[in-house]
């Protein structure tokens, strides 16, 4: 059983870019977030319809292999929080991303400590213009550490 992991909370977005613009459109977006490290998806929020200020309050425990954090300390692994606009027809639109360098996070905050941050959404390939910020928390869990008590009320 994997003993390293992380507890991730995707809390909210504020001032996100409107992707549903034009005639007969809402002038808003239908945002959701996908959390991944490399090609592995660890969490996905539900879609919040017609919002530029979504509240997700989604918590996920991410299970990693035993030596994950030891490898991350000297590496360049990143948690990517990709923000997307759900489209009924065609592919979903990219609204930008937040990147969290995990080695830096571990060095700065250690394991077992819940740290909440608000970061600006940055452009990524095919995102076009972006705006707003994403609030999340991350707790590195080593050696089977328990997830922190979350107050997401």
PDB file of N, CA and C in Angstrom, residues 32-110:
ATOM      1  N   UNK A  32     -14.346  24.186 -14.365  1.00  0.00           N
ATOM      2  CA  UNK A  32     -13.976  23.056 -13.516  1.00  0.00           C
ATOM      3  C   UNK A  32     -12.456  22.975 -13.513  1.00  0.00           C
ATOM      4  N   UNK A  33     -11.894  22.254 -12.540  1.00  0.00           N
ATOM      5  CA  UNK A  33     -10.444  22.130 -12.388  1.00  0.00           C
ATOM      6  C   UNK A  33     -10.055  20.664 -12.445  1.00  0.00           C
ATOM      7  N   UNK A  34      -8.947  20.383 -13.133  1.00  0.00           N
ATOM      8  CA  UNK A  34      -8.342  19.058 -13.163  1.00  0.00           C
ATOM      9  C   UNK A  34      -6.962  19.178 -12.516  1.00  0.00           C
ATOM     10  N   UNK A  35      -6.712  18.376 -11.475  1.00  0.00           N
ATOM     11  CA  UNK A  35      -5.426  18.370 -10.785  1.00  0.00           C
ATOM     12  C   UNK A  35      -4.620  17.169 -11.247  1.00  0.00           C
ATOM     13  N   UNK A  36      -3.407  17.427 -11.727  1.00  0.00           N
ATOM     14  CA  UNK A  36      -2.576  16.330 -12.228  1.00  0.00           C
ATOM     15  C   UNK A  36      -1.110  16.568 -11.903  1.00  0.00           C
ATOM     16  N   UNK A  37      -0.378  15.471 -11.887  1.00  0.00           N
ATOM     17  CA  UNK A  37       1.085  15.491 -11.795  1.00  0.00           C
ATOM     18  C   UNK A  37       1.552  14.635 -12.953  1.00  0.00           C
ATOM     19  N   UNK A  38       2.273  15.260 -13.879  1.00  0.00           N
ATOM     20  CA  UNK A  38       2.636  14.545 -15.101  1.00  0.00           C
ATOM     21  C   UNK A  38       1.369  14.174 -15.844  1.00  0.00           C
ATOM     22  N   UNK A  39       1.278  12.922 -16.240  1.00  0.00           N
ATOM     23  CA  UNK A  39       0.104  12.471 -16.993  1.00  0.00           C
ATOM     24  C   UNK A  39      -0.972  11.839 -16.107  1.00  0.00           C
ATOM     25  N   UNK A  40      -0.775  11.877 -14.786  1.00  0.00           N
ATOM     26  CA  UNK A  40      -1.720  11.230 -13.874  1.00  0.00           C
ATOM     27  C   UNK A  40      -2.672  12.262 -13.277  1.00  0.00           C
ATOM     28  N   UNK A  41      -3.964  12.030 -13.481  1.00  0.00           N
ATOM     29  CA  UNK A  41      -4.998  12.898 -12.908  1.00  0.00           C
ATOM     30  C   UNK A  41      -5.329  12.415 -11.498  1.00  0.00           C
ATOM     31  N   UNK A  42      -5.292  13.344 -10.532  1.00  0.00           N
ATOM     32  CA  UNK A  42      -5.554  12.998  -9.135  1.00  0.00           C
ATOM     33  C   UNK A  42      -6.903  13.496  -8.629  1.00  0.00           C
ATOM     34  N   UNK A  43      -7.418  14.551  -9.220  1.00  0.00           N
ATOM     35  CA  UNK A  43      -8.704  15.091  -8.759  1.00  0.00           C
ATOM     36  C   UNK A  43      -9.335  15.911  -9.874  1.00  0.00           C
ATOM     37  N   UNK A  44     -10.648  16.025  -9.805  1.00  0.00           N
ATOM     38  CA  UNK A  44     -11.418  16.823 -10.760  1.00  0.00           C
ATOM     39  C   UNK A  44     -12.615  17.383 -10.000  1.00  0.00           C
ATOM     40  N   UNK A  45     -12.835  18.675 -10.159  1.00  0.00           N
ATOM     41  CA  UNK A  45     -13.992  19.292  -9.512  1.00  0.00           C
ATOM     42  C   UNK A  45     -15.222  19.110 -10.385  1.00  0.00           C
ATOM     43  N   UNK A  46     -16.385  19.294  -9.809  1.00  0.00           N
ATOM     44  CA  UNK A  46     -17.579  19.351 -10.653  1.00  0.00           C
ATOM     45  C   UNK A  46     -17.595  20.671 -11.429  1.00  0.00           C
ATOM     46  N   UNK A  47     -18.391  20.714 -12.470  1.00  0.00           N
ATOM     47  CA  UNK A  47     -18.581  21.932 -13.255  1.00  0.00           C
ATOM     48  C   UNK A  47     -19.532  22.855 -12.489  1.00  0.00           C
ATOM     49  N   UNK A  48     -19.187  24.136 -12.433  1.00  0.00           N
ATOM     50  CA  UNK A  48     -20.090  25.143 -11.867  1.00  0.00           C
ATOM     51  C   UNK A  48     -20.617  25.958 -13.045  1.00  0.00           C
ATOM     52  N   UNK A  49     -21.898  25.886 -13.293  1.00  0.00           N
ATOM     53  CA  UNK A  49     -22.507  26.519 -14.459  1.00  0.00           C
ATOM     54  C   UNK A  49     -22.578  28.040 -14.319  1.00  0.00           C
ATOM     55  N   UNK A  50     -22.298  28.721 -15.421  1.00  0.00           N
ATOM     56  CA  UNK A  50     -22.448  30.179 -15.557  1.00  0.00           C
ATOM     57  C   UNK A  50     -21.841  30.949 -14.386  1.00  0.00           C
ATOM     58  N   UNK A  51     -20.530  30.782 -14.201  1.00  0.00           N
ATOM     59  CA  UNK A  51     -19.864  31.463 -13.086  1.00  0.00           C
ATOM     60  C   UNK A  51     -18.453  31.879 -13.465  1.00  0.00           C
ATOM     61  N   UNK A  52     -18.044  33.032 -12.963  1.00  0.00           N
ATOM     62  CA  UNK A  52     -16.651  33.465 -13.057  1.00  0.00           C
ATOM     63  C   UNK A  52     -16.008  33.430 -11.675  1.00  0.00           C
ATOM     64  N   UNK A  53     -16.815  33.092 -10.643  1.00  0.00           N
ATOM     65  CA  UNK A  53     -16.360  33.020  -9.260  1.00  0.00           C
ATOM     66  C   UNK A  53     -16.842  31.721  -8.608  1.00  0.00           C
ATOM     67  N   UNK A  54     -16.429  30.575  -9.135  1.00  0.00           N
ATOM     68  CA  UNK A  54     -16.963  29.296  -8.636  1.00  0.00           C
ATOM     69  C   UNK A  54     -16.431  28.913  -7.252  1.00  0.00           C
ATOM     70  N   UNK A  55     -17.295  28.304  -6.469  1.00  0.00           N
ATOM     71  CA  UNK A  55     -16.912  27.681  -5.197  1.00  0.00           C
ATOM     72  C   UNK A  55     -17.009  26.180  -5.393  1.00  0.00           C
ATOM     73  N   UNK A  56     -15.856  25.482  -5.305  1.00  0.00           N
ATOM     74  CA  UNK A  56     -15.858  24.036  -5.485  1.00  0.00           C
ATOM     75  C   UNK A  56     -15.806  23.300  -4.160  1.00  0.00           C
ATOM     76  N   UNK A  57     -14.879  23.667  -3.312  1.00  0.00           N
ATOM     77  CA  UNK A  57     -14.691  23.018  -2.006  1.00  0.00           C
ATOM     78  C   UNK A  57     -14.606  21.497  -2.139  1.00  0.00           C
ATOM     79  N   UNK A  58     -13.692  21.079  -3.012  1.00  0.00           N
ATOM     80  CA  UNK A  58     -13.478  19.656  -3.267  1.00  0.00           C
ATOM     81  C   UNK A  58     -12.185  19.221  -2.589  1.00  0.00           C
ATOM     82  N   UNK A  59     -12.245  18.137  -1.848  1.00  0.00           N
ATOM     83  CA  UNK A  59     -11.059  17.600  -1.179  1.00  0.00           C
ATOM     84  C   UNK A  59     -10.751  16.216  -1.732  1.00  0.00           C
ATOM     85  N   UNK A  60      -9.455  15.941  -1.894  1.00  0.00           N
ATOM     86  CA  UNK A  60      -9.034  14.638  -2.417  1.00  0.00           C
ATOM     87  C   UNK A  60      -7.742  14.203  -1.741  1.00  0.00           C
ATOM     88  N   UNK A  61      -7.660  12.916  -1.428  1.00  0.00           N
ATOM     89  CA  UNK A  61      -6.409  12.346  -0.944  1.00  0.00           C
ATOM     90  C   UNK A  61      -5.743  11.673  -2.128  1.00  0.00           C
ATOM     91  N   UNK A  62      -4.533  12.091  -2.423  1.00  0.00           N
ATOM     92  CA  UNK A  62      -3.775  11.560  -3.555  1.00  0.00           C
ATOM     93  C   UNK A  62      -2.766  10.549  -3.035  1.00  0.00           C
ATOM     94  N   UNK A  63      -2.831   9.326  -3.500  1.00  0.00           N
ATOM     95  CA  UNK A  63      -1.912   8.277  -3.070  1.00  0.00           C
ATOM     96  C   UNK A  63      -0.734   8.191  -4.046  1.00  0.00           C
ATOM     97  N   UNK A  64       0.480   8.230  -3.509  1.00  0.00           N
ATOM     98  CA  UNK A  64       1.699   8.141  -4.308  1.00  0.00           C
ATOM     99  C   UNK A  64       2.473   6.892  -3.906  1.00  0.00           C
ATOM    100  N   UNK A  65       3.470   6.528  -4.715  1.00  0.00           N
ATOM    101  CA  UNK A  65       4.335   5.404  -4.354  1.00  0.00           C
ATOM    102  C   UNK A  65       5.184   5.796  -3.132  1.00  0.00           C
ATOM    103  N   UNK A  66       5.752   4.807  -2.478  1.00  0.00           N
ATOM    104  CA  UNK A  66       6.472   5.018  -1.215  1.00  0.00           C
ATOM    105  C   UNK A  66       7.575   6.066  -1.277  1.00  0.00           C
ATOM    106  N   UNK A  67       8.294   6.160  -2.363  1.00  0.00           N
ATOM    107  CA  UNK A  67       9.453   7.053  -2.429  1.00  0.00           C
ATOM    108  C   UNK A  67       9.162   8.365  -3.149  1.00  0.00           C
ATOM    109  N   UNK A  68       7.907   8.696  -3.355  1.00  0.00           N
ATOM    110  CA  UNK A  68       7.542   9.868  -4.153  1.00  0.00           C
ATOM    111  C   UNK A  68       8.175  11.153  -3.623  1.00  0.00           C
ATOM    112  N   UNK A  69       7.966  11.487  -2.350  1.00  0.00           N
ATOM    113  CA  UNK A  69       8.460  12.756  -1.817  1.00  0.00           C
ATOM    114  C   UNK A  69       9.977  12.800  -1.786  1.00  0.00           C
ATOM    115  N   UNK A  70      10.644  11.664  -1.569  1.00  0.00           N
ATOM    116  CA  UNK A  70      12.113  11.634  -1.600  1.00  0.00           C
ATOM    117  C   UNK A  70      12.614  12.008  -2.995  1.00  0.00           C
ATOM    118  N   UNK A  71      11.951  11.515  -4.027  1.00  0.00           N
ATOM    119  CA  UNK A  71      12.339  11.846  -5.398  1.00  0.00           C
ATOM    120  C   UNK A  71      12.007  13.293  -5.744  1.00  0.00           C
ATOM    121  N   UNK A  72      10.897  13.789  -5.231  1.00  0.00           N
ATOM    122  CA  UNK A  72      10.444  15.147  -5.542  1.00  0.00           C
ATOM    123  C   UNK A  72      11.386  16.196  -4.957  1.00  0.00           C
ATOM    124  N   UNK A  73      11.971  15.917  -3.802  1.00  0.00           N
ATOM    125  CA  UNK A  73      12.824  16.903  -3.134  1.00  0.00           C
ATOM    126  C   UNK A  73      13.920  17.446  -4.046  1.00  0.00           C
ATOM    127  N   UNK A  74      14.488  16.617  -4.883  1.00  0.00           N
ATOM    128  CA  UNK A  74      15.549  17.072  -5.769  1.00  0.00           C
ATOM    129  C   UNK A  74      15.120  17.221  -7.213  1.00  0.00           C
ATOM    130  N   UNK A  75      13.832  17.094  -7.481  1.00  0.00           N
ATOM    131  CA  UNK A  75      13.370  17.096  -8.870  1.00  0.00           C
ATOM    132  C   UNK A  75      12.536  18.300  -9.237  1.00  0.00           C
ATOM    133  N   UNK A  76      11.877  18.168 -10.380  1.00  0.00           N
ATOM    134  CA  UNK A  76      11.092  19.283 -10.897  1.00  0.00           C
ATOM    135  C   UNK A  76       9.625  18.928 -11.104  1.00  0.00           C
ATOM    136  N   UNK A  77       9.108  17.959 -10.352  1.00  0.00           N
ATOM    137  CA  UNK A  77       7.700  17.573 -10.477  1.00  0.00           C
ATOM    138  C   UNK A  77       6.804  18.742 -10.069  1.00  0.00           C
ATOM    139  N   UNK A  78       5.702  18.906 -10.799  1.00  0.00           N
ATOM    140  CA  UNK A  78       4.761  19.979 -10.517  1.00  0.00           C
ATOM    141  C   UNK A  78       3.345  19.443 -10.436  1.00  0.00           C
ATOM    142  N   UNK A  79       2.601  19.979  -9.490  1.00  0.00           N
ATOM    143  CA  UNK A  79       1.163  19.787  -9.450  1.00  0.00           C
ATOM    144  C   UNK A  79       0.585  20.841 -10.382  1.00  0.00           C
ATOM    145  N   UNK A  80      -0.218  20.407 -11.348  1.00  0.00           N
ATOM    146  CA  UNK A  80      -0.838  21.339 -12.287  1.00  0.00           C
ATOM    147  C   UNK A  80      -2.337  21.354 -12.028  1.00  0.00           C
ATOM    148  N   UNK A  81      -2.856  22.544 -11.738  1.00  0.00           N
ATOM    149  CA  UNK A  81      -4.287  22.743 -11.561  1.00  0.00           C
ATOM    150  C   UNK A  81      -4.786  23.436 -12.824  1.00  0.00           C
ATOM    151  N   UNK A  82      -5.273  22.633 -13.768  1.00  0.00           N
ATOM    152  CA  UNK A  82      -5.767  23.156 -15.041  1.00  0.00           C
ATOM    153  C   UNK A  82      -7.218  23.580 -14.911  1.00  0.00           C
ATOM    154  N   UNK A  83      -7.532  24.788 -15.361  1.00  0.00           N
ATOM    155  CA  UNK A  83      -8.892  25.317 -15.288  1.00  0.00           C
ATOM    156  C   UNK A  83      -9.493  25.250 -16.695  1.00  0.00           C
ATOM    157  N   UNK A  84     -10.710  24.702 -16.789  1.00  0.00           N
ATOM    158  CA  UNK A  84     -11.359  24.496 -18.076  1.00  0.00           C
ATOM    159  C   UNK A  84     -12.802  24.996 -18.041  1.00  0.00           C
ATOM    160  N   UNK A  85     -13.318  25.342 -19.232  1.00  0.00           N
ATOM    161  CA  UNK A  85     -14.705  25.718 -19.419  1.00  0.00           C
ATOM    162  C   UNK A  85     -15.403  24.556 -20.112  1.00  0.00           C
ATOM    163  N   UNK A  86     -16.396  23.991 -19.464  1.00  0.00           N
ATOM    164  CA  UNK A  86     -17.147  22.866 -20.030  1.00  0.00           C
ATOM    165  C   UNK A  86     -18.024  23.364 -21.167  1.00  0.00           C
ATOM    166  N   UNK A  87     -17.900  22.731 -22.320  1.00  0.00           N
ATOM    167  CA  UNK A  87     -18.744  23.067 -23.469  1.00  0.00           C
ATOM    168  C   UNK A  87     -19.652  21.888 -23.783  1.00  0.00           C
ATOM    169  N   UNK A  88     -20.885  22.185 -24.080  1.00  0.00           N
ATOM    170  CA  UNK A  88     -21.852  21.145 -24.406  1.00  0.00           C
ATOM    171  C   UNK A  88     -21.510  20.479 -25.734  1.00  0.00           C
ATOM    172  N   UNK A  89     -21.037  21.287 -26.675  1.00  0.00           N
ATOM    173  CA  UNK A  89     -20.692  20.765 -28.000  1.00  0.00           C
ATOM    174  C   UNK A  89     -19.227  21.073 -28.265  1.00  0.00           C
ATOM    175  N   UNK A  90     -18.495  20.119 -28.800  1.00  0.00           N
ATOM    176  CA  UNK A  90     -17.080  20.324 -29.076  1.00  0.00           C
ATOM    177  C   UNK A  90     -16.247  20.129 -27.824  1.00  0.00           C
ATOM    178  N   UNK A  91     -14.965  20.445 -27.936  1.00  0.00           N
ATOM    179  CA  UNK A  91     -14.055  20.258 -26.811  1.00  0.00           C
ATOM    180  C   UNK A  91     -14.161  21.381 -25.792  1.00  0.00           C
ATOM    181  N   UNK A  92     -13.780  21.092 -24.582  1.00  0.00           N
ATOM    182  CA  UNK A  92     -13.785  22.090 -23.520  1.00  0.00           C
ATOM    183  C   UNK A  92     -12.671  23.108 -23.767  1.00  0.00           C
ATOM    184  N   UNK A  93     -12.893  24.348 -23.335  1.00  0.00           N
ATOM    185  CA  UNK A  93     -11.920  25.420 -23.523  1.00  0.00           C
ATOM    186  C   UNK A  93     -10.985  25.509 -22.328  1.00  0.00           C
ATOM    187  N   UNK A  94      -9.705  25.691 -22.588  1.00  0.00           N
ATOM    188  CA  UNK A  94      -8.726  25.900 -21.526  1.00  0.00           C
ATOM    189  C   UNK A  94      -8.848  27.337 -21.027  1.00  0.00           C
ATOM    190  N   UNK A  95      -8.889  27.499 -19.709  1.00  0.00           N
ATOM    191  CA  UNK A  95      -8.991  28.818 -19.094  1.00  0.00           C
ATOM    192  C   UNK A  95      -7.698  29.202 -18.371  1.00  0.00           C
ATOM    193  N   UNK A  96      -6.662  28.374 -18.490  1.00  0.00           N
ATOM    194  CA  UNK A  96      -5.385  28.650 -17.835  1.00  0.00           C
ATOM    195  C   UNK A  96      -5.044  27.588 -16.813  1.00  0.00           C
ATOM    196  N   UNK A  97      -4.014  27.875 -15.999  1.00  0.00           N
ATOM    197  CA  UNK A  97      -3.546  26.886 -15.027  1.00  0.00           C
ATOM    198  C   UNK A  97      -2.776  27.550 -13.900  1.00  0.00           C
ATOM    199  N   UNK A  98      -2.636  26.797 -12.831  1.00  0.00           N
ATOM    200  CA  UNK A  98      -1.754  27.149 -11.725  1.00  0.00           C
ATOM    201  C   UNK A  98      -0.789  25.988 -11.573  1.00  0.00           C
ATOM    202  N   UNK A  99       0.524  26.290 -11.532  1.00  0.00           N
ATOM    203  CA  UNK A  99       1.551  25.264 -11.367  1.00  0.00           C
ATOM    204  C   UNK A  99       2.185  25.400  -9.991  1.00  0.00           C
ATOM    205  N   UNK A 100       2.314  24.258  -9.300  1.00  0.00           N
ATOM    206  CA  UNK A 100       2.907  24.234  -7.967  1.00  0.00           C
ATOM    207  C   UNK A 100       4.122  23.314  -8.005  1.00  0.00           C
ATOM    208  N   UNK A 101       5.348  23.872  -7.939  1.00  0.00           N
ATOM    209  CA  UNK A 101       6.553  23.034  -7.895  1.00  0.00           C
ATOM    210  C   UNK A 101       6.597  22.266  -6.560  1.00  0.00           C
ATOM    211  N   UNK A 102       6.504  20.958  -6.626  1.00  0.00           N
ATOM    212  CA  UNK A 102       6.343  20.159  -5.406  1.00  0.00           C
ATOM    213  C   UNK A 102       7.601  20.097  -4.549  1.00  0.00           C
ATOM    214  N   UNK A 103       8.782  20.077  -5.165  1.00  0.00           N
ATOM    215  CA  UNK A 103      10.019  20.080  -4.382  1.00  0.00           C
ATOM    216  C   UNK A 103      10.134  21.335  -3.542  1.00  0.00           C
ATOM    217  N   UNK A 104       9.836  22.472  -4.146  1.00  0.00           N
ATOM    218  CA  UNK A 104       9.860  23.753  -3.439  1.00  0.00           C
ATOM    219  C   UNK A 104       8.823  23.770  -2.332  1.00  0.00           C
ATOM    220  N   UNK A 105       7.617  23.268  -2.647  1.00  0.00           N
ATOM    221  CA  UNK A 105       6.540  23.214  -1.639  1.00  0.00           C
ATOM    222  C   UNK A 105       6.992  22.414  -0.425  1.00  0.00           C
ATOM    223  N   UNK A 106       7.571  21.239  -0.652  1.00  0.00           N
ATOM    224  CA  UNK A 106       8.007  20.382   0.447  1.00  0.00           C
ATOM    225  C   UNK A 106       9.115  21.055   1.258  1.00  0.00           C
ATOM    226  N   UNK A 107      10.077  21.674   0.590  1.00  0.00           N
ATOM    227  CA  UNK A 107      11.163  22.365   1.308  1.00  0.00           C
ATOM    228  C   UNK A 107      10.622  23.534   2.137  1.00  0.00           C
ATOM    229  N   UNK A 108       9.681  24.275   1.583  1.00  0.00           N
ATOM    230  CA  UNK A 108       9.157  25.453   2.278  1.00  0.00           C
ATOM    231  C   UNK A 108       8.202  25.125   3.419  1.00  0.00           C
ATOM    232  N   UNK A 109       7.413  24.053   3.273  1.00  0.00           N
ATOM    233  CA  UNK A 109       6.342  23.800   4.226  1.00  0.00           C
ATOM    234  C   UNK A 109       6.459  22.477   4.984  1.00  0.00           C
ATOM    235  N   UNK A 110       7.293  21.554   4.502  1.00  0.00           N
ATOM    236  CA  UNK A 110       7.420  20.264   5.154  1.00  0.00           C
ATOM    237  C   UNK A 110       6.199  19.393   4.949  1.00  0.00           C
TER     238      UNK A 110
END
